[in-house]
Structures are given as structure tokens and as C-alpha cells.
PDB file of C-alpha atoms in Angstrom:
ATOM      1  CA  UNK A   1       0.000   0.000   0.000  1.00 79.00           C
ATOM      2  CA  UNK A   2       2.709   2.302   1.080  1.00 86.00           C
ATOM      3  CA  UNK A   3       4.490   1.788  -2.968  1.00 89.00           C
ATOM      4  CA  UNK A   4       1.441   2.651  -4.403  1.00 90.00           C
ATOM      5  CA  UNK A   5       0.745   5.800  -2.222  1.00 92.00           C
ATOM      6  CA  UNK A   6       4.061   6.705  -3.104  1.00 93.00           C
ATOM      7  CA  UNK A   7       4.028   6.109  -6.601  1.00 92.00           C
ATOM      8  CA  UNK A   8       0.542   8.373  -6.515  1.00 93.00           C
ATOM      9  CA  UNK A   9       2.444  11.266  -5.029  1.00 93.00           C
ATOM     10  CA  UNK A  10       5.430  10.792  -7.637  1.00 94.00           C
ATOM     11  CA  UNK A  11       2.676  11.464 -10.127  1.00 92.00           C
ATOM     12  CA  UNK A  12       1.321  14.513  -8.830  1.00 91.00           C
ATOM     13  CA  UNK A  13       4.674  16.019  -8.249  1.00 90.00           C
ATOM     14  CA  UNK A  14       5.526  14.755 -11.834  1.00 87.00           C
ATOM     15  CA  UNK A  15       2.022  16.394 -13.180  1.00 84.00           C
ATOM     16  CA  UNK A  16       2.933  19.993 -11.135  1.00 82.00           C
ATOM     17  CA  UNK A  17       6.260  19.861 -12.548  1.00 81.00           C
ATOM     18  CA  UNK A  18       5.017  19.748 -16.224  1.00 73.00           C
ATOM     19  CA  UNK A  19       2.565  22.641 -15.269  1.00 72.00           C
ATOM     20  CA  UNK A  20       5.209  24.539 -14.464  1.00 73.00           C
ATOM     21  CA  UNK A  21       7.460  23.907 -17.465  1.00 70.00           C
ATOM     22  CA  UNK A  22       4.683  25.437 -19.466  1.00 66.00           C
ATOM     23  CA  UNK A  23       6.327  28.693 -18.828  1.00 69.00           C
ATOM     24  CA  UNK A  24       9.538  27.391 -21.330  1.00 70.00           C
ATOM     25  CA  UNK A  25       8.867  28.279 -25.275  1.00 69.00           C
ATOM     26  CA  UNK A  26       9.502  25.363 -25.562  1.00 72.00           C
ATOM     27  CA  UNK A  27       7.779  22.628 -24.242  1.00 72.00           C
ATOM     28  CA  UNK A  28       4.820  25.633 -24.410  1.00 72.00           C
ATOM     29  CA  UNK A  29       5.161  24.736 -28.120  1.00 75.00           C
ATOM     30  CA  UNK A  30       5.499  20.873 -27.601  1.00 76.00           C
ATOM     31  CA  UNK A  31       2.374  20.686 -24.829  1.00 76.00           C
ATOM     32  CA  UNK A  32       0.489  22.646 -28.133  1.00 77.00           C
ATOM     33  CA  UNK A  33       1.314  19.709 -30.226  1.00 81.00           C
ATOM     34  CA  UNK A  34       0.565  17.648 -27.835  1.00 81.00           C
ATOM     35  CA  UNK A  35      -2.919  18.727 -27.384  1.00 81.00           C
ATOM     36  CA  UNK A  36      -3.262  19.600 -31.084  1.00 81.00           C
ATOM     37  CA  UNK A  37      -2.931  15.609 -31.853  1.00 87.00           C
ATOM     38  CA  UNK A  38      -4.760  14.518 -28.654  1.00 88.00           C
ATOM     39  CA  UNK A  39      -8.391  12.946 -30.625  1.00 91.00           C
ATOM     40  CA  UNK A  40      -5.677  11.705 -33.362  1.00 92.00           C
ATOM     41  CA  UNK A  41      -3.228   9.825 -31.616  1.00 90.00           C
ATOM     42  CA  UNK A  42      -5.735   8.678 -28.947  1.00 92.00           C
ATOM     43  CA  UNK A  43      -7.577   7.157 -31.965  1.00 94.00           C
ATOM     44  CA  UNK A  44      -4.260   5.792 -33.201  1.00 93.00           C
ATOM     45  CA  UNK A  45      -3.310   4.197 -29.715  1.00 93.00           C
ATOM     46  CA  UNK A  46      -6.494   2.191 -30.131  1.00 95.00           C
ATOM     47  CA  UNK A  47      -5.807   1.130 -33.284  1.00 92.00           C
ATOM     48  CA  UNK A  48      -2.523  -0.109 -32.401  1.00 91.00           C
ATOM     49  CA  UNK A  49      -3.351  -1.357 -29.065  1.00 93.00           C
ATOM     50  CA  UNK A  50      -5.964  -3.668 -30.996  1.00 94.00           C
ATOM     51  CA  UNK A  51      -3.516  -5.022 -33.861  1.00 92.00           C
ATOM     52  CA  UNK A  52      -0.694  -5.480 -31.713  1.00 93.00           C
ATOM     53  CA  UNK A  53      -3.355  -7.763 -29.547  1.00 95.00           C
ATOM     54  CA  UNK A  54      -4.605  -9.357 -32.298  1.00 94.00           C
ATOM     55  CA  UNK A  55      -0.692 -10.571 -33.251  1.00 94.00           C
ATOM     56  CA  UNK A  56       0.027 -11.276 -29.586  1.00 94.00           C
ATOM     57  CA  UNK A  57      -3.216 -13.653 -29.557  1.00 95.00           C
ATOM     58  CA  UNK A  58      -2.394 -15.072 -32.764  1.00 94.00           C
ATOM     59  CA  UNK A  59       1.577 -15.790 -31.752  1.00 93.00           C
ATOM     60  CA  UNK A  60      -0.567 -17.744 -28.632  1.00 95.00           C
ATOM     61  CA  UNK A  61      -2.672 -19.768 -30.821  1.00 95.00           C
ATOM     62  CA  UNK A  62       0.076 -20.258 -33.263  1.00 93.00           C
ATOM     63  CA  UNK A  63       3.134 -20.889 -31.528  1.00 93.00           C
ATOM     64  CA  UNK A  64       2.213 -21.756 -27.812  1.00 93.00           C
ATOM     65  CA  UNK A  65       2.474 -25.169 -28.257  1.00 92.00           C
ATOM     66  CA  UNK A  66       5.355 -25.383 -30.024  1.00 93.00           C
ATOM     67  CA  UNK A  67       7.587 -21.980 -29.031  1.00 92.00           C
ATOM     68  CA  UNK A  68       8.753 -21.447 -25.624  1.00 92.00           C
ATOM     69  CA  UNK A  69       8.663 -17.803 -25.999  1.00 91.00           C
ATOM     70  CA  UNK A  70       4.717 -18.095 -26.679  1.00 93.00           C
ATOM     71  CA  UNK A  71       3.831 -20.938 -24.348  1.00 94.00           C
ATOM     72  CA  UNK A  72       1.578 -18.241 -22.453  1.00 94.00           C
ATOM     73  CA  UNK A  73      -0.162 -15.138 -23.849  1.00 95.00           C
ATOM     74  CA  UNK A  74       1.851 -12.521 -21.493  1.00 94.00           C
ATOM     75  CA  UNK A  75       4.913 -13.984 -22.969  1.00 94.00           C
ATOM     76  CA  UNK A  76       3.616 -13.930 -26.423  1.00 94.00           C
ATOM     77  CA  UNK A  77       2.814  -9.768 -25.774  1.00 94.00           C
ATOM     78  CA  UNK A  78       6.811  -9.622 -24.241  1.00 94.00           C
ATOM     79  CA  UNK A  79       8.180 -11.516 -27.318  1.00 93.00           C
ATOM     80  CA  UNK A  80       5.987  -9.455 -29.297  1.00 93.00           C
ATOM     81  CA  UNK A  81       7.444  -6.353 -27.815  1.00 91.00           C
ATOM     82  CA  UNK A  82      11.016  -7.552 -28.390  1.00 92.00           C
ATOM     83  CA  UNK A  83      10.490  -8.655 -31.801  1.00 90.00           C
ATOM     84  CA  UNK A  84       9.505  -4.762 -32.605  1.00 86.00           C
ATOM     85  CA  UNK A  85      12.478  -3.387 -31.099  1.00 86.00           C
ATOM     86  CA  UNK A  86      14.488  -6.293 -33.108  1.00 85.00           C
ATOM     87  CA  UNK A  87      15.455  -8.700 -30.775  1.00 88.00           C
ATOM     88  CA  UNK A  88      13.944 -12.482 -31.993  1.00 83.00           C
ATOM     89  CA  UNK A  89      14.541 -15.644 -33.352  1.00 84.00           C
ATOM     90  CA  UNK A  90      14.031 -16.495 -36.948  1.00 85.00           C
ATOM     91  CA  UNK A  91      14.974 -19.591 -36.535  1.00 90.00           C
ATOM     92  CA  UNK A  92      12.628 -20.860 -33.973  1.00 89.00           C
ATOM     93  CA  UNK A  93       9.540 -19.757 -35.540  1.00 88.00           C
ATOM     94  CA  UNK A  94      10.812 -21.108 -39.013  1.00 90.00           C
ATOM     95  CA  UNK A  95      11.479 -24.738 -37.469  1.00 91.00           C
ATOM     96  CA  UNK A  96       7.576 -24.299 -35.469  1.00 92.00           C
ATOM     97  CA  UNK A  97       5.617 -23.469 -38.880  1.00 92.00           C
ATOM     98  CA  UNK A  98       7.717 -23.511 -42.115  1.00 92.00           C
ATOM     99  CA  UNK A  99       5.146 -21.594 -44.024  1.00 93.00           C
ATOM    100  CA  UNK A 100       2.986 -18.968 -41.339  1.00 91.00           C
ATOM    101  CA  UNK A 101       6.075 -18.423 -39.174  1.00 91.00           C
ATOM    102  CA  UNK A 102       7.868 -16.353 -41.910  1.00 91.00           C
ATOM    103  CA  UNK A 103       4.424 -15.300 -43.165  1.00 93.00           C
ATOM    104  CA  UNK A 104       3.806 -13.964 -39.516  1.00 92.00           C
ATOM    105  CA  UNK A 105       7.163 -12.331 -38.863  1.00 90.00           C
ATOM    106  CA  UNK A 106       6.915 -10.148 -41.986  1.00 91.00           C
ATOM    107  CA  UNK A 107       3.158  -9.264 -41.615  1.00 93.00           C
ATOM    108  CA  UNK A 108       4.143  -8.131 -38.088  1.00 92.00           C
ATOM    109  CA  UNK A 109       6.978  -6.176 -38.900  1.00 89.00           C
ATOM    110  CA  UNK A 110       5.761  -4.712 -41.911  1.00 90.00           C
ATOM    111  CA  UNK A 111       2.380  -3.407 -40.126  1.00 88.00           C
ATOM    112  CA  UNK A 112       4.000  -2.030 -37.461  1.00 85.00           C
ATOM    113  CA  UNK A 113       7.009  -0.234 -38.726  1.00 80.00           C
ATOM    114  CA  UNK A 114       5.951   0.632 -41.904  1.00 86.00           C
ATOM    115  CA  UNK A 115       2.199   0.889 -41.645  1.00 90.00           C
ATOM    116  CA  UNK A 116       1.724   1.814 -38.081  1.00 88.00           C
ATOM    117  CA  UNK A 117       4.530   4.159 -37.218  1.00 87.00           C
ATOM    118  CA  UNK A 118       4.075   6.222 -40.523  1.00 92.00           C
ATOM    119  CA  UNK A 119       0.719   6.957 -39.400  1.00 92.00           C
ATOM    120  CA  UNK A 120       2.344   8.357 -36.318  1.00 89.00           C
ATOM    121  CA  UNK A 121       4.801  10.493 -37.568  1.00 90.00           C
ATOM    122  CA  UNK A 122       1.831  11.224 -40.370  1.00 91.00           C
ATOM    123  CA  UNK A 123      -0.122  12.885 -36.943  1.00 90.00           C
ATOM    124  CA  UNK A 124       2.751  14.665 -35.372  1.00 87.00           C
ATOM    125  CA  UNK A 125       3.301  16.197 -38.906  1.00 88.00           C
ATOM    126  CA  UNK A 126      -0.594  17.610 -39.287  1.00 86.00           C
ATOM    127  CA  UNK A 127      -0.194  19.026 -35.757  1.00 83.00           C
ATOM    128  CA  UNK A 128       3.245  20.825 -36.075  1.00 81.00           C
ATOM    129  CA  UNK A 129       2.191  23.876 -38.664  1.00 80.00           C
ATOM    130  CA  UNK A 130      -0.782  24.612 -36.082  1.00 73.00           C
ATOM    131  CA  UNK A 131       1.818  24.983 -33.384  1.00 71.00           C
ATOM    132  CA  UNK A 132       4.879  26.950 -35.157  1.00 71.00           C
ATOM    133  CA  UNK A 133       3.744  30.483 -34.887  1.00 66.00           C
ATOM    134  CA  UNK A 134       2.538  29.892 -31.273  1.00 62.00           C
ATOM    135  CA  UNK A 135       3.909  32.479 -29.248  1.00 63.00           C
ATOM    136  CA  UNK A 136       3.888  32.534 -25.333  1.00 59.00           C
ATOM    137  CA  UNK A 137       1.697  34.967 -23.538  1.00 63.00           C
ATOM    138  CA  UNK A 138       3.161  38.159 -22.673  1.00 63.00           C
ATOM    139  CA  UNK A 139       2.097  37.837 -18.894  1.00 61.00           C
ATOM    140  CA  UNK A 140       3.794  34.227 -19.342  1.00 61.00           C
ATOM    141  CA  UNK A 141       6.995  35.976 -19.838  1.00 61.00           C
ATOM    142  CA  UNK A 142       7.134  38.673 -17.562  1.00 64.00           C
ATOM    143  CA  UNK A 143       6.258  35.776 -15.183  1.00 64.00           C
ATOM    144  CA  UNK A 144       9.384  33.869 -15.974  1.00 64.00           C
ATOM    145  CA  UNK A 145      11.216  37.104 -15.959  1.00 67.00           C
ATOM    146  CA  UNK A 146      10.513  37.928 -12.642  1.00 70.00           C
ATOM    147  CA  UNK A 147      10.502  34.363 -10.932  1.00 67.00           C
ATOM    148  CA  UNK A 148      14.260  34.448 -13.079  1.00 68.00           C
ATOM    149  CA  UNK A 149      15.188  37.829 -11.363  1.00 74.00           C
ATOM    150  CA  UNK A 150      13.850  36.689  -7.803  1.00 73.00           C
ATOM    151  CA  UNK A 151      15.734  33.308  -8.008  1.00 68.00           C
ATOM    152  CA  UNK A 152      19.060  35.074  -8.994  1.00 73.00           C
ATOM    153  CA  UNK A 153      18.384  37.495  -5.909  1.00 75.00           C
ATOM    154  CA  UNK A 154      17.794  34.865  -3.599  1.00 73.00           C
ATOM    155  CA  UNK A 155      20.957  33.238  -4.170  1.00 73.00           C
ATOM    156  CA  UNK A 156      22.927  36.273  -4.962  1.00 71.00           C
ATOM    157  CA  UNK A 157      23.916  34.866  -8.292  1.00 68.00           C
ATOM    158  CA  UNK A 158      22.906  38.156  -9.877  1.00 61.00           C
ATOM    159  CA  UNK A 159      23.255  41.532  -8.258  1.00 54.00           C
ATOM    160  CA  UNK A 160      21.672  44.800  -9.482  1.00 52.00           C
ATOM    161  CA  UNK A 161      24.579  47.617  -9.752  1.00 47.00           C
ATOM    162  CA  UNK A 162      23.451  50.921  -8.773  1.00 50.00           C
ATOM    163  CA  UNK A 163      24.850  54.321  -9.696  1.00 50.00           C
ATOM    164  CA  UNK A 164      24.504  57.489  -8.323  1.00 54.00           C
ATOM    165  CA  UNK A 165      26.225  59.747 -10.706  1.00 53.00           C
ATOM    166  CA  UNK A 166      29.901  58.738 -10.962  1.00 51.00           C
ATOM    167  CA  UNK A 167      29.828  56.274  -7.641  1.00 49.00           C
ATOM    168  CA  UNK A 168      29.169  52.861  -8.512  1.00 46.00           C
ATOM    169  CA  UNK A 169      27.554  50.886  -5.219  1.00 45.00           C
TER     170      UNK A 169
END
């Protein structure tokens, strides 16, 4: 109980951090994308979440019996995972099913990579022309300004020269 309340507060200090970060140009203009793509990609997630459990089932029903790696459907979704960030063995599936093991291994990599991750970058691309001439707020920045100037002050990293005529304080 106590890693879960802890985890919980992680979050919320993680979630108040990222508000605060707002205040950068930069992630301003990333959070924009961000929520510019937010019905898009959440529509993509699904799509992916349902063809990469559609392989992992498959892999199951396929291979379980056979294949080590697929003897349960958790391991079939790990293997699966591997196998998309190239870590797998040919050679296995070829000796399990001569003809749908390499049939399976290029439909999967082929849909994912090719199919599925170009229609990512595809939605990151429609939402970046939205977001370029975003600008911050002006109260944004005098906000950063002076939390910048305060900061500096506080740790006497920056201090304000005065002059009074010729005398410099």
C-alpha cells in the first residue's frame, strides 16, 4: 500500500512539474502539439493497441504449443514487444511453422514499422504547422522574468549595480 501511495504522489509532483514547465517556449510549443494531436493519436493508440493484440493472440494460438517464448499469452505480448524493437529468433519460428512463421514475422513487422509508425509520424506532422507560430503569452513571460530575477536574488547569483552619478555601489 505504502508503494502505491508513493508512486501516486510521484505522479502529482511529476504532473505539477510539467505545469510549471509550461512557462519554457519550448515545451509551451510541444504541450500545443501535444494537445493539437490529442483525438488523433488517442484514436491511433487504439488502433494499435488492438492489432498489436490481435498478433500477440495469434503468436498464442500459433506458436504456444510449439515456441517457448509463446507458451503463455503474457509472454507472447513480451516476445511481441522484443520482436519490434528487433530482438527475436528467426529460426525458432521457421522450425515451429515452415510456411505462417515467416508469413507472420513479416506481416508483423511490416504493419508495425511501416504501416503503423508512418501513421504516427503522419499525426505529429498535421499538428506541427498549427503549433509553429505559437507564441507565449506576454504575462507568461514577464512571469518567468521575474521568478528568473527573484531566483538570482535569492541566491545572490545576480546583483543589481546601482549608480549614483559617478559612484558605482
Amino acid at each position: 500500500m505504502y508503494g502505491w501511495f508513493l508512486a501516486f504522489l510521484v505522479f502529482v509532483n511529476i504532473m505539477k512539474l510539467l505545469r510549471l514547465l509550461r512557462f519554457n517556449p519550448f515545451l509551451s510549443k510541444l504541450m500545443s502539439v501535444f494537445r493539437g494531436m490529442a483525438v488523433e493519436f488517442s484514436a491511433f493508440i487504439l488502433y494499435f493497441f488492438l492489432c498489436y493484440s490481435g498478433f500477440g493472440m495469434g503468436t498464442y494460438l500459433m506458436f504456444g504449443s510449439t515456441v517457448t517464448a509463446y507458451r503463455t499469452i503474457s509472454l507472447s505480448y513480451s516476445t511481441l514487444f522484443q520482436m519490434s524493437l528487433g530482438i527475436f529468433e528467426y529460426t525458432e519460428l521457421f522450425e515451429a511453422k515452415p510456411i505462417l512463421g515467416p508469413i507472420f514475422l513479416v506481416t508483423f513487422m511490416c504493419l508495425i514499422f511501416l504501416v503503423l509508425m508512418n501513421i504516427a509520424v503522419a499525426i505529429v506532422d498535421t499538428a506541427l504547422p498549427d503549433v509553429r507560430n505559437h507564441d507565449m503569452p506576454e504575462e507568461d513571460r514577464y512571469f518567468i522574468q521575474g521568478l528568473w530575477e527573484r531566483f538570482n536574488s535569492l541566491f545572490g547569483l545576480h546583483q543589481l549595480v546601482q549608480t549614483t552619478g559617478d559612484v558605482v555601489y
